[in-house]
CSV table of C-alpha atoms in Angstrom, one decimal:
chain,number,residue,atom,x,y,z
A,146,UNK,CA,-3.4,23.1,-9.6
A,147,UNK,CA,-3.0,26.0,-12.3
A,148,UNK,CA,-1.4,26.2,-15.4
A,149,UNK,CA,-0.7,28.7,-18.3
A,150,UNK,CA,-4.2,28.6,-19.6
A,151,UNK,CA,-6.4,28.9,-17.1
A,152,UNK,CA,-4.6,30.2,-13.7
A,153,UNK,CA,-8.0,30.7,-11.8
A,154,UNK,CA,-9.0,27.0,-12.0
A,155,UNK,CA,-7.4,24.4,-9.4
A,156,UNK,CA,-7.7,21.3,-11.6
A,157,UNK,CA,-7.8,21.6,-15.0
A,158,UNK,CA,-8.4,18.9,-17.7
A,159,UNK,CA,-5.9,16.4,-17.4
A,160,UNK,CA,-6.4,12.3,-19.1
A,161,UNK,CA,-5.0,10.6,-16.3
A,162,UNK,CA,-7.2,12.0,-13.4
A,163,UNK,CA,-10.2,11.1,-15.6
A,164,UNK,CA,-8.9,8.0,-16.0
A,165,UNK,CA,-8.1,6.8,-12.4
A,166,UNK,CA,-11.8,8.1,-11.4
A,167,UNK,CA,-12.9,6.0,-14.1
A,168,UNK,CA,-11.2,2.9,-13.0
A,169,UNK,CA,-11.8,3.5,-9.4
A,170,UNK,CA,-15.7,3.8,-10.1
A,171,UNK,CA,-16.1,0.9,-12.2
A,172,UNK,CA,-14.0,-1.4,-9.4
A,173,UNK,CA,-16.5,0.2,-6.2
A,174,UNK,CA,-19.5,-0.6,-9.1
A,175,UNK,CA,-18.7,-4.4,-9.9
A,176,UNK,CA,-17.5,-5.0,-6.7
A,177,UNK,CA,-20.8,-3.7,-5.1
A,178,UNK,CA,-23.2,-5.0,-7.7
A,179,UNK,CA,-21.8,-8.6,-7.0
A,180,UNK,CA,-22.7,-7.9,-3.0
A,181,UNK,CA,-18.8,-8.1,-2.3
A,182,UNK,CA,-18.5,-11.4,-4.4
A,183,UNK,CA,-21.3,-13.2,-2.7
A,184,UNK,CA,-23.1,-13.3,-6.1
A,185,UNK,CA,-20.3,-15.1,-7.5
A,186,UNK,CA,-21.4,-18.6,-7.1
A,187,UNK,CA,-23.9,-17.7,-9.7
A,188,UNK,CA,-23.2,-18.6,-12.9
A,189,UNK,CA,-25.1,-16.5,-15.2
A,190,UNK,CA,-22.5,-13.8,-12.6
A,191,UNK,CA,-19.8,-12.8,-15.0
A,192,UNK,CA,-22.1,-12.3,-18.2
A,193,UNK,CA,-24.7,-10.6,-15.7
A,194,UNK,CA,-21.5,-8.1,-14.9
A,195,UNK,CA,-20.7,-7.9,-18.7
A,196,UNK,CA,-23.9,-6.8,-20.0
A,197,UNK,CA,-24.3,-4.3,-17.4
A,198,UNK,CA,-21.4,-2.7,-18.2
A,199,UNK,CA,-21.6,-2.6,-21.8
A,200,UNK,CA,-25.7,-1.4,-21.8
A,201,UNK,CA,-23.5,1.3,-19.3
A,202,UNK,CA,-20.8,2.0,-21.8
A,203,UNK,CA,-23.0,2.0,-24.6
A,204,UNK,CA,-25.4,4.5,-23.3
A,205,UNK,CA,-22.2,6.8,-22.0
A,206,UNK,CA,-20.5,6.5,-25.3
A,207,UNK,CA,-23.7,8.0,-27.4
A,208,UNK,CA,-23.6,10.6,-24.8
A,209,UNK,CA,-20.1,11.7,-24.7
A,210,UNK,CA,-20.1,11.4,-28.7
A,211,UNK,CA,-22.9,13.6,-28.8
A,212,UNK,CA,-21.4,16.4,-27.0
A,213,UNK,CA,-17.9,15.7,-28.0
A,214,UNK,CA,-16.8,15.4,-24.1
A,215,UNK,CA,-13.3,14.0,-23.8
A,216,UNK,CA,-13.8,13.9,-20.2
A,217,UNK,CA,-17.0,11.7,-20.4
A,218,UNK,CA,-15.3,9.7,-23.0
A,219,UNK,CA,-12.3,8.6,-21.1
A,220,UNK,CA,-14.3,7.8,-17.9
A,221,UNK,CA,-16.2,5.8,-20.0
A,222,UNK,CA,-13.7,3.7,-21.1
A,223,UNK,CA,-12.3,3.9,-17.7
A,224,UNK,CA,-15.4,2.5,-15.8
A,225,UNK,CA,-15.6,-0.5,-18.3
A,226,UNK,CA,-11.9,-1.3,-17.9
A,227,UNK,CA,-12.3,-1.4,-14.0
A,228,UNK,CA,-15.2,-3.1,-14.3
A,229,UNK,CA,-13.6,-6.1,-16.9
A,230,UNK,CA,-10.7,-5.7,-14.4
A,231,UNK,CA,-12.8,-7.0,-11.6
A,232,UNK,CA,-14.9,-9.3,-13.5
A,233,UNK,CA,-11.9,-11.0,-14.9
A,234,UNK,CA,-10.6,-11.5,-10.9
A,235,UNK,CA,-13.8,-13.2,-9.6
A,236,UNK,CA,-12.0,-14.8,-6.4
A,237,UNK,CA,-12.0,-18.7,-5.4
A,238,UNK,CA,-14.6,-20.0,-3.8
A,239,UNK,CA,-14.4,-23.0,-1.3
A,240,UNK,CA,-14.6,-26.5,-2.6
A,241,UNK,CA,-15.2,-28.1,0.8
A,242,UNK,CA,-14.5,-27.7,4.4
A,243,UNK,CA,-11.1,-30.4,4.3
A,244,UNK,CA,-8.1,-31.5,1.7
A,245,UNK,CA,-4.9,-31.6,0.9
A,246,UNK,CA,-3.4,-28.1,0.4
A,247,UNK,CA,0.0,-27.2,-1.9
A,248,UNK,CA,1.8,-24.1,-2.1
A,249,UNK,CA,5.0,-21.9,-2.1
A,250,UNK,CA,5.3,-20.0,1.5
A,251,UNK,CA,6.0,-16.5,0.4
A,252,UNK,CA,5.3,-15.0,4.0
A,253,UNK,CA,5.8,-16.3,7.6
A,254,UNK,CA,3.8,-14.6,10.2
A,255,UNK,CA,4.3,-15.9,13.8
A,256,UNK,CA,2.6,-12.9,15.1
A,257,UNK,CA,-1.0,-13.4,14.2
A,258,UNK,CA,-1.7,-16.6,14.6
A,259,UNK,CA,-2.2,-16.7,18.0
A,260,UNK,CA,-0.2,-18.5,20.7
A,261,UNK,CA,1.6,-21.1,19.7
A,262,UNK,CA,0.4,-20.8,16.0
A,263,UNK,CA,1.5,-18.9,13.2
A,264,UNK,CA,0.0,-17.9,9.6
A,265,UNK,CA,2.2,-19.2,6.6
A,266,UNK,CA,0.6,-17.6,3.2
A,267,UNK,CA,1.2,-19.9,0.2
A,268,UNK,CA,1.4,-18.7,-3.4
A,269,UNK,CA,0.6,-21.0,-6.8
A,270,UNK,CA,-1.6,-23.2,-4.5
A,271,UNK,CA,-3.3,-25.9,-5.3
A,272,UNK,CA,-6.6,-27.6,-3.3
A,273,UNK,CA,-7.0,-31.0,-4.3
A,274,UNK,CA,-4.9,-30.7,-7.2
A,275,UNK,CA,-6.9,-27.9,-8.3
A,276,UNK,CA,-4.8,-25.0,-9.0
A,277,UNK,CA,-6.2,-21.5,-7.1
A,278,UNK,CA,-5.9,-17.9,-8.7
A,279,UNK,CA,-5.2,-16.5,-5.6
A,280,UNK,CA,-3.0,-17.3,-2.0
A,281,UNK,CA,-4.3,-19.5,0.3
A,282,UNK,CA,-3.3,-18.3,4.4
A,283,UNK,CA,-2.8,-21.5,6.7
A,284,UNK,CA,-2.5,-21.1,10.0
A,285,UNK,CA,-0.1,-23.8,11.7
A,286,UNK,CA,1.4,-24.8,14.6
A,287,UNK,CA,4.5,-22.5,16.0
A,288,UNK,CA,7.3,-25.3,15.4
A,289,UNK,CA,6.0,-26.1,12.0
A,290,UNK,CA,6.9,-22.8,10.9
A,291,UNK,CA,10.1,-23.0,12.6
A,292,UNK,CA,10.8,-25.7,10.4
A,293,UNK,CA,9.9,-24.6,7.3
A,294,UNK,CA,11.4,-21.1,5.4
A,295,UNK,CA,10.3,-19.0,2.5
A,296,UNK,CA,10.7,-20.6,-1.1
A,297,UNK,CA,9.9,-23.8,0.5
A,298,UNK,CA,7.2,-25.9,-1.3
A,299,UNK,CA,5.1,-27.6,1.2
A,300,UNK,CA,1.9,-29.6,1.4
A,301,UNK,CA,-0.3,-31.0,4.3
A,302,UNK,CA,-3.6,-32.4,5.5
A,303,UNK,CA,-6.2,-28.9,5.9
A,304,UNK,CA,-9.6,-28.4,7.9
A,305,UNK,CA,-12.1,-25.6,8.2
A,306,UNK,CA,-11.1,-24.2,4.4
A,307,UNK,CA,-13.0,-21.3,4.1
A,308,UNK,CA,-13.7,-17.9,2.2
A,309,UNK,CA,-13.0,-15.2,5.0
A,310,UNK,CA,-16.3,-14.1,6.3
A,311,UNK,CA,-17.7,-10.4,7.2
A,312,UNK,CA,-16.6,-8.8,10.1
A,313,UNK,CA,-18.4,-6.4,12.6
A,314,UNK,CA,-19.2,-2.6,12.0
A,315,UNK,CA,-18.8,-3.1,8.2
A,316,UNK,CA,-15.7,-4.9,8.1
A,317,UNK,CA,-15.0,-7.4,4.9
A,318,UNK,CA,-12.6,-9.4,5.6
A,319,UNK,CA,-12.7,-10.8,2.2
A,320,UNK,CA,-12.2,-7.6,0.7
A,321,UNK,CA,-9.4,-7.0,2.7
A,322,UNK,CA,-7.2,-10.0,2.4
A,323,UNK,CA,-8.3,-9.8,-1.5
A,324,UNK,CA,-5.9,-6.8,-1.0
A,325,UNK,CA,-3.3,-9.0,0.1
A,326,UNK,CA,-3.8,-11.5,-2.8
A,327,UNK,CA,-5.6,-14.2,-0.5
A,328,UNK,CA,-8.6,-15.9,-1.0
A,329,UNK,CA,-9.2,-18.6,1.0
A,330,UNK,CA,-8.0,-19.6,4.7
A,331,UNK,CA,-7.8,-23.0,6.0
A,332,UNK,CA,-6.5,-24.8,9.4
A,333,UNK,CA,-3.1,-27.1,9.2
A,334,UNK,CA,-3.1,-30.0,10.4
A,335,UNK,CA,-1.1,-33.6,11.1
A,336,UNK,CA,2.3,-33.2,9.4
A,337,UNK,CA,3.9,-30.6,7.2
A,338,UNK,CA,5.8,-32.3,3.9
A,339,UNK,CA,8.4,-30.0,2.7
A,340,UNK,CA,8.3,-31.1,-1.2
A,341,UNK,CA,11.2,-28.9,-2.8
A,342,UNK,CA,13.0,-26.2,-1.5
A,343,UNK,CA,14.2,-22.5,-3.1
A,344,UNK,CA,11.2,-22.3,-4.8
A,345,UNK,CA,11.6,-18.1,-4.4
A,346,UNK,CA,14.9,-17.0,-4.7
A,347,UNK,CA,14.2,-12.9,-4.7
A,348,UNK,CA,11.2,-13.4,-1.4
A,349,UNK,CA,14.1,-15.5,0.3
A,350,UNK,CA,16.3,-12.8,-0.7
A,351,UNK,CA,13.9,-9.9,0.3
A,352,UNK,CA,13.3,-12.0,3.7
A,353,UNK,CA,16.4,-12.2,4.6
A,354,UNK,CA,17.2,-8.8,4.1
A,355,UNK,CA,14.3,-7.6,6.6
A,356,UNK,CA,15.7,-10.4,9.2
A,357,UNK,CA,19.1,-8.3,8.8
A,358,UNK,CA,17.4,-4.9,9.6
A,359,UNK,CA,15.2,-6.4,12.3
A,360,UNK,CA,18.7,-8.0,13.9
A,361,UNK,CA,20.2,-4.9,13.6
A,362,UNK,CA,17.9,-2.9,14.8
A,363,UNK,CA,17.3,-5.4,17.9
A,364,UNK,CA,20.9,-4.9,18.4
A,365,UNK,CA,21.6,-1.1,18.1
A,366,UNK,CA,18.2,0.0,20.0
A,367,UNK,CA,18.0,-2.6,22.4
A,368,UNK,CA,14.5,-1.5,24.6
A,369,UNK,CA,13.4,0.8,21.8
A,370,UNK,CA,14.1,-1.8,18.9
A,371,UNK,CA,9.7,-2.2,19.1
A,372,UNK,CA,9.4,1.2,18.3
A,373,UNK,CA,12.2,2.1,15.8
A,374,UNK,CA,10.6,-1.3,13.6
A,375,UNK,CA,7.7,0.3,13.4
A,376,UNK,CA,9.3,3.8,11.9
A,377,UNK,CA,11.8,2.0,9.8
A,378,UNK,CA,9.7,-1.6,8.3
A,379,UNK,CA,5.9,-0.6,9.5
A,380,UNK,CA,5.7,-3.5,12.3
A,381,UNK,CA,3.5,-3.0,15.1
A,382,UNK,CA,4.0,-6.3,16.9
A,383,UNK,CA,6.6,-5.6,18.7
A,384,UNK,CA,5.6,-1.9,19.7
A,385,UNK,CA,4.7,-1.5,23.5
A,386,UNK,CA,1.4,-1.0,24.4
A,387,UNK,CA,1.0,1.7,25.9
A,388,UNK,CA,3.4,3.2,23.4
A,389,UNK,CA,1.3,2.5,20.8
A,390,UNK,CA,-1.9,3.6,22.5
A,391,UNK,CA,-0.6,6.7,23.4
A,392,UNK,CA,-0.1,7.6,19.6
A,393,UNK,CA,-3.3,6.4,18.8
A,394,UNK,CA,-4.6,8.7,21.6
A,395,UNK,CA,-2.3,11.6,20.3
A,396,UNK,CA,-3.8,10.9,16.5
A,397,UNK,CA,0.2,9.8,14.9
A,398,UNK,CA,0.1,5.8,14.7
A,399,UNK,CA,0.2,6.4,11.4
A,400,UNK,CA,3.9,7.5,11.9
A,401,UNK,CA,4.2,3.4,12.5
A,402,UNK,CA,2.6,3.0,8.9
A,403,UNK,CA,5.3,2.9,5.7
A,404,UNK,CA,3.8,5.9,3.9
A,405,UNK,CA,5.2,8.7,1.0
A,406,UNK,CA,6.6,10.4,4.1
A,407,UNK,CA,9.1,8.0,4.3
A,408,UNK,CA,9.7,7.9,0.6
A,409,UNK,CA,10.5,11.5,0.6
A,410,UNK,CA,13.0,11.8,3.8
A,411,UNK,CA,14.8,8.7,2.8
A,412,UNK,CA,14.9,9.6,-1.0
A,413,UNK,CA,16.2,12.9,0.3
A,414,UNK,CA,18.8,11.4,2.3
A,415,UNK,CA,20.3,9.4,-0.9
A,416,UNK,CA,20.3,12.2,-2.8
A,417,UNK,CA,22.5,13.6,-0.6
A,418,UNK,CA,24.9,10.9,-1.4
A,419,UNK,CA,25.0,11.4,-5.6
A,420,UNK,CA,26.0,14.1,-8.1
A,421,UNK,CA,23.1,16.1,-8.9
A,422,UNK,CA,24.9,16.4,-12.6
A,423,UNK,CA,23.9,12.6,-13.5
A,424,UNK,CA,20.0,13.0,-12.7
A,425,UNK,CA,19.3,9.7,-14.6
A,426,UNK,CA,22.0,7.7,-11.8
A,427,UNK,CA,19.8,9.4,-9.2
A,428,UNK,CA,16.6,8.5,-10.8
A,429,UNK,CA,18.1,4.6,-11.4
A,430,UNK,CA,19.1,4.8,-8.0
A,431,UNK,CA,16.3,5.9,-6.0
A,432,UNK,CA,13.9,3.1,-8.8
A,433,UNK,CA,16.1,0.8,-7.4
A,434,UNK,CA,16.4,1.7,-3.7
A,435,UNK,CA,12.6,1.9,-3.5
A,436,UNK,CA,12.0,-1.5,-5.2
A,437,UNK,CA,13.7,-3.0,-2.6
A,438,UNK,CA,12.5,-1.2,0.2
A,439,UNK,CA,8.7,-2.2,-0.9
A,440,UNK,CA,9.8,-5.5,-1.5
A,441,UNK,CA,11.3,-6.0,2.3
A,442,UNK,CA,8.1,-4.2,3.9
A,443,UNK,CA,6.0,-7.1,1.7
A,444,UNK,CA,4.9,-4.8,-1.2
A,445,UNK,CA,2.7,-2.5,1.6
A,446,UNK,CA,0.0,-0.5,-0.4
A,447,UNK,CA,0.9,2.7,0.8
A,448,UNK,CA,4.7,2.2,0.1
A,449,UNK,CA,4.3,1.2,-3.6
A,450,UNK,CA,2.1,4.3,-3.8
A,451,UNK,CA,4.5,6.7,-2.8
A,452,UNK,CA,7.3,4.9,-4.4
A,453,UNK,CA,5.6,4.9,-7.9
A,454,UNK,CA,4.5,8.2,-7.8
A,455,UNK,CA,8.3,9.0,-6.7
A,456,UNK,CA,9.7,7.2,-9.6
A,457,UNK,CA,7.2,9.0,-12.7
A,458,UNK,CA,8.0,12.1,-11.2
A,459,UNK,CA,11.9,11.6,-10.9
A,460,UNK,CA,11.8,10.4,-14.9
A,461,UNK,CA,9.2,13.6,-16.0
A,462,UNK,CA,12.6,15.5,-14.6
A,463,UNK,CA,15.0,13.5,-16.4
A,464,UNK,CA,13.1,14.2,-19.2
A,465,UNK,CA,13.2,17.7,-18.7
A,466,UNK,CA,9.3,17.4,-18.6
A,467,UNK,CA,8.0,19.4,-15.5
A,468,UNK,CA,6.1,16.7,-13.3
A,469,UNK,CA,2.6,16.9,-12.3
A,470,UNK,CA,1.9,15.9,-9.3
A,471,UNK,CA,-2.0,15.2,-9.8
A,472,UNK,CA,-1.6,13.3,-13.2
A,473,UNK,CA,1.4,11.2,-11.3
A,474,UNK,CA,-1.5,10.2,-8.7
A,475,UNK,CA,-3.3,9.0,-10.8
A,476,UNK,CA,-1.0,7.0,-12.7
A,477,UNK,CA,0.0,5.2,-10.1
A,478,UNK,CA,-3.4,4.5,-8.6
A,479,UNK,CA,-4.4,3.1,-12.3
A,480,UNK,CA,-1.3,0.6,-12.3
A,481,UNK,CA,-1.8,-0.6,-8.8
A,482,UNK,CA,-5.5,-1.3,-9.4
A,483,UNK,CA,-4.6,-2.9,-12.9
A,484,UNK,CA,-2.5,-5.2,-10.6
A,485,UNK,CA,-4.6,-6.2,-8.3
A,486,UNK,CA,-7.9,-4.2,-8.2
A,487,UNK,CA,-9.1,-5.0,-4.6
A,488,UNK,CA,-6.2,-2.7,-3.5
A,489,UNK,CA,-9.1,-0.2,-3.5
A,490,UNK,CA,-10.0,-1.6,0.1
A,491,UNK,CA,-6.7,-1.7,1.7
A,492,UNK,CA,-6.7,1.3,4.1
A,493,UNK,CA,-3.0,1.6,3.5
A,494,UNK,CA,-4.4,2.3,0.1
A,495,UNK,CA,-7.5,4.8,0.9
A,496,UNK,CA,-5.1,6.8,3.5
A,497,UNK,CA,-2.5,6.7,1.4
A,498,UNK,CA,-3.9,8.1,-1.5
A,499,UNK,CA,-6.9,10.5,0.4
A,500,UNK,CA,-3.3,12.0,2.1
A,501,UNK,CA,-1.7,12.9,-0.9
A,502,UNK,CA,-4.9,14.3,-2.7
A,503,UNK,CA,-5.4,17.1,-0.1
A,504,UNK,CA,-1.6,18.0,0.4
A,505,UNK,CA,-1.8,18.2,-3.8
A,506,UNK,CA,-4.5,19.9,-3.9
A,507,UNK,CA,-4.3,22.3,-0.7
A,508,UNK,CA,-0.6,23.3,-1.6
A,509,UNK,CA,-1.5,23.5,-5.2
A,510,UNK,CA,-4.2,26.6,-4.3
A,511,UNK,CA,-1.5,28.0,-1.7
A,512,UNK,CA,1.3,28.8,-4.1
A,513,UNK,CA,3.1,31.7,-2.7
A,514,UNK,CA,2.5,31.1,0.8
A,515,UNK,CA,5.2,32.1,2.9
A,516,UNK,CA,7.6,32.2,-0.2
A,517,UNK,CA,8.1,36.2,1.4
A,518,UNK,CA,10.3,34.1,4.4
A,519,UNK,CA,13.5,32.7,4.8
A,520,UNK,CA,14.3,29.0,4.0
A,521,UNK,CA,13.5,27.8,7.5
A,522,UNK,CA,10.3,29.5,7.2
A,523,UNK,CA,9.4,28.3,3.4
A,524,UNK,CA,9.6,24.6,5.3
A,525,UNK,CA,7.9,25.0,8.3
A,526,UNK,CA,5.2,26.2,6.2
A,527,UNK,CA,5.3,23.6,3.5
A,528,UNK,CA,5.4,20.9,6.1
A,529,UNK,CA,2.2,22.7,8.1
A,530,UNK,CA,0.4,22.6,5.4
A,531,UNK,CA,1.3,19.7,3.9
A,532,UNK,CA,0.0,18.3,7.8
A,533,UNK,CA,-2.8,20.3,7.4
A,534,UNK,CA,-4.3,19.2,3.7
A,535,UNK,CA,-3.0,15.2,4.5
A,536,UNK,CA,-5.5,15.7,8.0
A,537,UNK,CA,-8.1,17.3,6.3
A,538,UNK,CA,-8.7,14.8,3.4
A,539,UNK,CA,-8.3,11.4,5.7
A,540,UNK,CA,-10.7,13.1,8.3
A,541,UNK,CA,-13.8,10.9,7.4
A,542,UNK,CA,-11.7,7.3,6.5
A,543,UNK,CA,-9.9,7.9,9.8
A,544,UNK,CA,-13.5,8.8,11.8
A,545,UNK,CA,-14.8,5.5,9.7
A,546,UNK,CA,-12.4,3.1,10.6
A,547,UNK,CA,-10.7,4.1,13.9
A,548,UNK,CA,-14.4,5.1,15.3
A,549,UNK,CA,-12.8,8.2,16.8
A,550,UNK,CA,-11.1,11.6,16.3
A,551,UNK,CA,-9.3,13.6,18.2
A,552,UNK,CA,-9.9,17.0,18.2
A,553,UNK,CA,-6.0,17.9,18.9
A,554,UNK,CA,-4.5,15.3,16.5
A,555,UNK,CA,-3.9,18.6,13.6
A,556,UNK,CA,-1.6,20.0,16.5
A,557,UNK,CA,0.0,16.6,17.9
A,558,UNK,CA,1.3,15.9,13.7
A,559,UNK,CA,2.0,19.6,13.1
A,560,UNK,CA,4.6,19.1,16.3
A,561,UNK,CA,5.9,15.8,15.4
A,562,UNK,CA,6.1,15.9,11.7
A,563,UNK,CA,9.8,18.0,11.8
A,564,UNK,CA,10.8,15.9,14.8
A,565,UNK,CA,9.9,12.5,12.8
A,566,UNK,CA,11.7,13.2,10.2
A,567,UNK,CA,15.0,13.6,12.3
A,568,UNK,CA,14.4,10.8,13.6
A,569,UNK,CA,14.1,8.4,10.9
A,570,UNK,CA,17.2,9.9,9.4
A,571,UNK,CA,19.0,9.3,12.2
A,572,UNK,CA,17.3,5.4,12.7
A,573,UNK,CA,18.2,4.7,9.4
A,574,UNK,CA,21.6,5.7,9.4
A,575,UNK,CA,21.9,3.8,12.8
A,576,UNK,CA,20.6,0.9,10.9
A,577,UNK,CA,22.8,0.6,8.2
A,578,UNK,CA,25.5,1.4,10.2
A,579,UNK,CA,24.7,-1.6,13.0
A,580,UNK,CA,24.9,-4.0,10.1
A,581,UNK,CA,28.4,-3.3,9.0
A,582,UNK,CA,29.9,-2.3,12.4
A,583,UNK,CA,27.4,-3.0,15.8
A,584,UNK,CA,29.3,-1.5,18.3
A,585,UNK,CA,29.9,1.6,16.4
A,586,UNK,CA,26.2,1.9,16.1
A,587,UNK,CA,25.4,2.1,19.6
C-alpha cells in the first residue's frame, strides 16, 4: 500500500490500522486473562481487569511519550479501549438450573434444534424477573414454534439453564454464541404464553422479507432451490449433501457463506441501474440496499463487514476523497467490535477480515500487474489475484478450524470465482423477478 511519500513501503503510517490492532489486542488480552469468562464469577474480576490495564496503559504511555511514538500512543489507547469494551460486557452467568423465562423472539430456527424441536432466540429477556444483558436461546418443541412468530413476547416454564460449555478440539461455544449476542441456553418446557404481540416491527419486517426470497426461490429453482439459498441468503440447511461435501472437498463452501464477494457483484449490478452523475443517490442507495440485505441474512459478521467497508469507501468518493482501502478495514473492524466485541470469534468474522487483508495487501504490492493487457485480461488478473491473496491469508484459520486443506483448493476458486459471479447475477435477478412475476421466472 504506497503513497506519495514513501512509494517503496507497503503500509505506511496510517491512525486507523493502529487503532483496530489496538482494539483487537486488548479484546484477545481481557478475553484470555479472564480464561474465556470463567473468572467472571469472581468478584474482585472486573477491578482485577481494570488495574491490569491501566498499570499496562500507564507503563505504555510513559513509553510512547518518551519517544514521541504516535503509533505506540494510539495502540495504547486502543488496547485500553478494547479491554474497557470487554470488561464493560462481562456475560450473564446462570442463576440456577430451572425458572420462568421472558423474552421477545427475534429468530426462529427450526433447523437446529433437532427433530421435532426448534431454537427460538429471545431478546430483552428476563430470568426470574431479572432482566439479562444478553439473548437467551430456548430450544422448544416443533409446534410451539409454529405457533408463535417474530415480535411475539412469550414466556414459559424452563429446565437445564445453562452457560454454553466448551466444545472439543478448542471449540468455545460460549465465545461463539457471545458472537451472536447469546448468553445463556435453556430447555422449554410445559406451555408457551404468548404475552403481547408485534413487539419487533422492522425483524418481523426483515423476516418476512427472507420468507419472500426463500418462497421465491423455492418456486423458481424448484430441485436446486437448496443450493441457490445458500448463494443468495447463506443457508446451508437445505443444501444436499453430497453437494455440499463436494465443495468442501473442492475447498469453495465458502461460496455458500454471505461474504464482500457478494457485496461487490450485487453492488455492481445496482450500479448498473443509476446515473453515475448523482454519486451521492448511488451511495444512499447501495447504504440502503446493503442495510437490508444484512438485516434479512440476520446481521451475518462477514456481511456487515463487507457492507461497511462498502459504504466508507462509496462516501470517501462522494467526497472526492480517494478511499483507502486499508484504513476502511479497519474502521469497520473497530465499529463492529465497539458493537459487540466477541465478534472477534465469529469465523465469519476471522475469514472475513483475514480475506480481505491479503487481497489488500497482495494487490496493493502488485500495482501494475497485467495493466499492459486488454480489459478482459486486467480482470482475470485482478480476480486471480485477488483468489490468490484471499487463499493465502485464511490458509492457517481454514487448516485450524476445518482440520484440513486441500492442496488444489487455489485452482478449484481461481475456476469458479468468474463462474460464481455469473451466477449470482443471474440467481438474483431470477429472484427478484419470481416475486413479481413466477412463471416468467422460470
Amino acid at each position: 500500500m504506497t503513497d506519495d511519500n514513501n512509494s517503496g513501503r507497503i503500509v505506511n503510517f496510517r491512525p486507523l490500522p493502529a487503532l483496530a490492532i489496538g482494539v483487537i489486542s486488548g479484546v484477545a488480552f481481557t478475553v484470555w486473562a479472564s480464561g474465556g469468562f470463567r473468572l467472571a464469577q469472581n468478584a474482585d474480576f472486573k477491578g482485577t481487569l481494570l488495574i491490569a490495564a491501566v498499570c499496562f496503559a500507564a507503563v505504555t504511555a510513559i513509553f510512547a511519550a518518551a519517544l514521541r511514538k504516535r503509533f505506540a500512543a494510539i495502540l495504547l489507547a486502543a488496547f485500553l479501549l478494547g479491554s474497557l469494551r470487554v470488561t464493560l460486557c462481562v456475560p450473564d452467568t446462570a442463576a440456577g438450573t430451572s425458572g420462568v423465562i421472558e423474552g421477545t423472539i427475534v429468530s426462529i430456527d427450526e433447523s437446529s434444534g433437532g427433530e421435532g424441536y426448534a431454537q427460538i432466540t429471545l431478546d430483552n429477556a428476563s430470568l426470574e424477573g431479572q432482566k439479562q444483558r444478553y439473548d437467551i436461546r430456548l430450544k422448544v418443541g416443533a409446534e410451539q414454534a409454529n405457533a408463535v412468530m417474530i415480535g411475539d413476547r412469550i414466556g414459559l416454564d424452563c429446565v437445564n439453564i445453562r452457560e454454553p460449555s466448551s466444545l472439543y478440539d478448542g471449540y468455545d461455544e460460549r465465545l461463539i454464541l457471545l458472537a451472536e449476542g447469546v448468553s445463556l441456553k435453556a430447555d422449554g418446557v410445559g406451555d408457551l404464553a404468548v404475552l403481547s404481540r408485534g413487539n419487533a416491527p422492522v425483524r418481523l419486517a426483515l423476516y418476512k422479507i427472507r420468507q419472500r426470497m426463500q418462497s421465491a426461490i423455492d418456486e423458481v429453482f424448484g430441485e436446486h432451490a437448496g443450493l441457490v439459498s445458500g448463494f443468495l441468503l447463506g443457508t446451508k440447511q437445505n443444501v444436499p449433501r453430497e453437494e455440499y461435501d463436494a465443495m468442501k472437498t473442492g475447498g469453495v463452501a465458502h461460496l455458500l457463506t454471505l461474504s464482500g464477494f457478494h457485496v461487490g457483484v450485487l453492488t455492481w449490478l445496482l450500479f448498473r441501474l443509476l446515473p453515475k452523475r448523482y454519486p451521492l443517490l448511488r451511495a444512499l442507495a447501495a447504504a440502503a440496499f446493503l442495510l437490508v440485505y444484512c438485516g434479512v441474512s440476520g446481521f451475518n459478521a462477514s456481511l456487515v463487514r463487507a457492507s461497511f467497508m462498502c459504504v466508507v469507501m462509496l462516501l470517501a468518493t462522494v467526497f472526492e476523497r480517494k478511499p483507502d482501502p486499508l484504513s476502511s478495514l479497519s474502521f469497520s473492524a473497530v465499529v463492529i467490535l465497539a458493537v459487540n466485541p466477541f465478534m472477534l470469534y465469529s469465523l465469519g468474522f476471522k475469514l472475513s477480515f483475514a480475506a480481505t487483508l491479503g487481497i489488500i495487501l497482495l494487490c496493493s504490492t502488485a500495482v501494475g500487474t497485467g495493466r499492459d493487457g486488454g480489459r478482459i485480461w486486467r480482470r482475470l488478473t485482478d480476480t486471480a489475484l485477488a483468489t490468490v491473496g484471499a487463499t493465502a491469508a485464511t490458509f492457517l484459520i481454514t487448516a485450524r478450524y476445518f482440520g484440513c486443506v486441500y492442496s488444489y483448493s487455489l485452482i478449484a476458486n481461481l475456476l469458479t470465482a468468474p463462474l460464481f459471479t455469473v451466477a449470482v447475477i443471474m440467481c438474483f435477478v431470477l429472484m427478484i423477478l419470481g416475486l413479481a412475476a413466477p412463471a416468467a421466472a422460470r
